[in-house]
Tab-separated table of C-alpha atoms in Angstrom:
chain	number	residue	atom	x	y	z
Q	10	MET	CA	0.000	0.000	0.000
Q	11	GLU	CA	1.344	3.427	-0.958
Q	12	VAL	CA	0.710	6.301	1.410
Q	13	ALA	CA	0.070	9.733	-0.117
Q	14	GLY	CA	3.221	11.820	0.028
Q	15	SER	CA	5.515	8.845	0.600
Q	16	ASN	CA	8.373	7.939	-1.677
Q	17	PRO	CA	7.800	4.862	-3.813
Q	18	ALA	CA	10.216	1.972	-3.432
Q	19	PRO	CA	13.290	2.313	-5.649
Q	20	PRO	CA	13.400	0.059	-8.697
Q	21	THR	CA	15.273	-3.179	-8.150
Q	22	ASN	CA	16.986	-3.061	-11.553
Q	23	LEU	CA	18.640	0.343	-11.903
Q	24	PHE	CA	20.922	-0.680	-14.776
Q	25	MET	CA	20.325	-2.656	-17.901
Q	26	LEU	CA	22.985	-3.814	-20.341
Q	27	PHE	CA	22.462	-1.851	-23.518
Q	28	HIS	CA	25.271	-2.940	-25.815
Q	29	GLU	CA	27.809	-5.658	-25.132
Q	30	THR	CA	30.415	-5.505	-27.920
Q	31	PRO	CA	32.780	-3.927	-28.827
Q	32	LEU	CA	32.043	-1.125	-26.337
Q	33	PRO	CA	30.105	-2.377	-23.282
Q	34	VAL	CA	27.569	0.244	-22.238
Q	35	PHE	CA	25.016	0.351	-19.442
Q	36	GLN	CA	22.000	2.625	-19.156
Q	37	PHE	CA	19.728	3.559	-16.295
Q	38	SER	CA	16.433	1.793	-16.929
Q	39	CYS	CA	14.511	4.727	-15.440
Q	40	LEU	CA	15.987	7.105	-18.061
Q	41	SER	CA	15.634	4.753	-21.023
Q	42	GLN	CA	11.942	5.571	-21.333
Q	43	PHE	CA	12.788	9.071	-22.622
Q	44	SER	CA	13.442	8.825	-26.365
Q	45	PHE	CA	14.930	12.337	-26.483
Q	46	LEU	CA	17.595	11.496	-23.883
Q	47	LYS	CA	20.657	9.463	-24.785
Q	48	HIS	CA	22.814	8.462	-21.859
Q	49	ALA	CA	25.447	5.852	-21.149
Q	50	VAL	CA	27.613	4.430	-18.407
Q	51	PHE	CA	30.800	3.015	-19.914
Q	52	THR	CA	33.013	0.310	-18.483
Q	53	ARG	CA	36.798	0.118	-18.772
Q	54	LYS	CA	36.512	-2.264	-21.743
Q	55	GLY	CA	36.598	-1.542	-25.456
Q	56	GLY	CA	39.240	1.187	-25.682
Q	57	TYR	CA	42.776	1.781	-26.908
Q	58	SER	CA	44.740	2.298	-23.675
Q	59	GLN	CA	47.333	-0.305	-22.705
Q	60	GLY	CA	48.814	-1.670	-19.490
Q	61	ALA	CA	47.562	-0.289	-16.189
Q	62	TYR	CA	45.155	2.036	-18.028
Q	63	SER	CA	43.580	-0.535	-20.299
Q	64	SER	CA	41.390	-0.162	-22.072
Q	65	LEU	CA	38.771	2.643	-22.118
Q	66	ASN	CA	40.629	5.172	-19.976
Q	67	LEU	CA	39.133	8.652	-20.471
Q	68	SER	CA	41.562	10.619	-18.286
Q	69	PHE	CA	44.553	12.682	-19.382
Q	70	ASP	CA	45.577	13.070	-15.721
Q	71	VAL	CA	46.814	9.570	-14.864
Q	72	GLY	CA	49.876	9.131	-17.090
Q	73	ASP	CA	48.197	7.295	-19.972
Q	74	ASN	CA	49.274	7.875	-23.572
Q	75	PRO	CA	47.399	11.057	-24.638
Q	76	GLU	CA	46.805	9.647	-28.140
Q	77	ALA	CA	45.082	6.587	-26.659
Q	78	VAL	CA	42.901	8.828	-24.475
Q	79	LYS	CA	41.943	10.926	-27.533
Q	80	LYS	CA	40.958	7.753	-29.412
Q	81	ASN	CA	38.943	6.562	-26.409
Q	82	LEU	CA	37.095	9.885	-26.232
Q	83	GLU	CA	36.359	9.567	-29.961
Q	84	LEU	CA	34.828	6.119	-29.325
Q	85	VAL	CA	32.499	7.632	-26.734
Q	86	LYS	CA	31.671	10.569	-28.997
Q	87	THR	CA	30.872	8.241	-31.903
Q	88	TYR	CA	28.759	5.922	-29.764
Q	89	MET	CA	26.778	8.870	-28.427
Q	90	GLY	CA	26.318	10.374	-31.910
Q	91	ALA	CA	27.865	13.601	-30.639
Q	92	LYS	CA	29.634	16.372	-32.514
Q	93	ARG	CA	31.504	17.418	-29.377
Q	94	ILE	CA	32.331	15.906	-26.035
Q	95	VAL	CA	32.871	17.508	-22.639
Q	96	TRP	CA	34.541	15.855	-19.662
Q	97	SER	CA	35.686	16.598	-16.163
Q	98	ARG	CA	38.181	15.401	-13.618
Q	99	GLN	CA	35.708	13.840	-11.215
Q	100	ILE	CA	35.927	14.455	-7.487
Q	101	HIS	CA	32.971	12.295	-6.376
Q	102	ASP	CA	30.991	15.181	-4.941
Q	103	LYS	CA	27.637	16.744	-5.829
Q	104	ASN	CA	28.842	19.401	-8.294
Q	105	ILE	CA	26.940	19.557	-11.585
Q	106	LEU	CA	27.924	21.767	-14.533
Q	107	ILE	CA	25.350	23.240	-16.901
Q	108	VAL	CA	26.948	22.966	-20.344
Q	109	GLN	CA	26.161	25.731	-22.838
Q	110	ASP	CA	27.141	26.024	-26.519
Q	111	ASP	CA	30.272	28.007	-25.585
Q	112	THR	CA	31.348	25.727	-22.708
Q	113	LEU	CA	34.740	24.198	-23.481
Q	114	PRO	CA	36.469	21.321	-21.672
Q	115	PRO	CA	38.356	20.210	-19.739
Q	116	PHE	CA	36.778	20.900	-16.357
Q	117	LYS	CA	37.783	19.930	-12.854
Q	118	GLY	CA	35.505	19.344	-9.934
Q	119	TYR	CA	32.289	18.216	-11.620
Q	120	ASP	CA	30.749	14.757	-11.489
Q	121	ALA	CA	27.784	15.356	-13.771
Q	122	PHE	CA	26.705	17.573	-16.638
Q	123	ILE	CA	23.340	18.873	-17.750
Q	124	THR	CA	22.832	20.317	-21.216
Q	125	SER	CA	20.138	21.162	-23.703
Q	126	CYS	CA	22.751	21.452	-26.473
Q	127	SER	CA	22.180	19.057	-29.334
Q	128	TYR	CA	24.852	16.514	-30.215
Q	129	THR	CA	26.866	17.114	-27.044
Q	130	ALA	CA	28.147	14.230	-24.958
């Protein structure tokens, strides 16, 4: 029984596997119902980085080969169907950046982005 004003129980399956090869991607099932919203949670698999950073490393700040990171970012951009990509050095906090047409990466200190800009990932 649901009481008026109470919060409904959270869904038991928050993630669903969207695409398994060559770039494993997860999506939030609660967001997948919105056809206008493309989102993805990537794993470490499917990229170009080698060694300790293998394989889908998206950070320039950890000592990985910058060319491999650029190729990895291109994979994400292509998968998302984006013309441009923005990224941040995450700090695992609650900071969210609103991305505008003139917003240019890289950013530090944000863990999420919100945008209404088309073809931006």
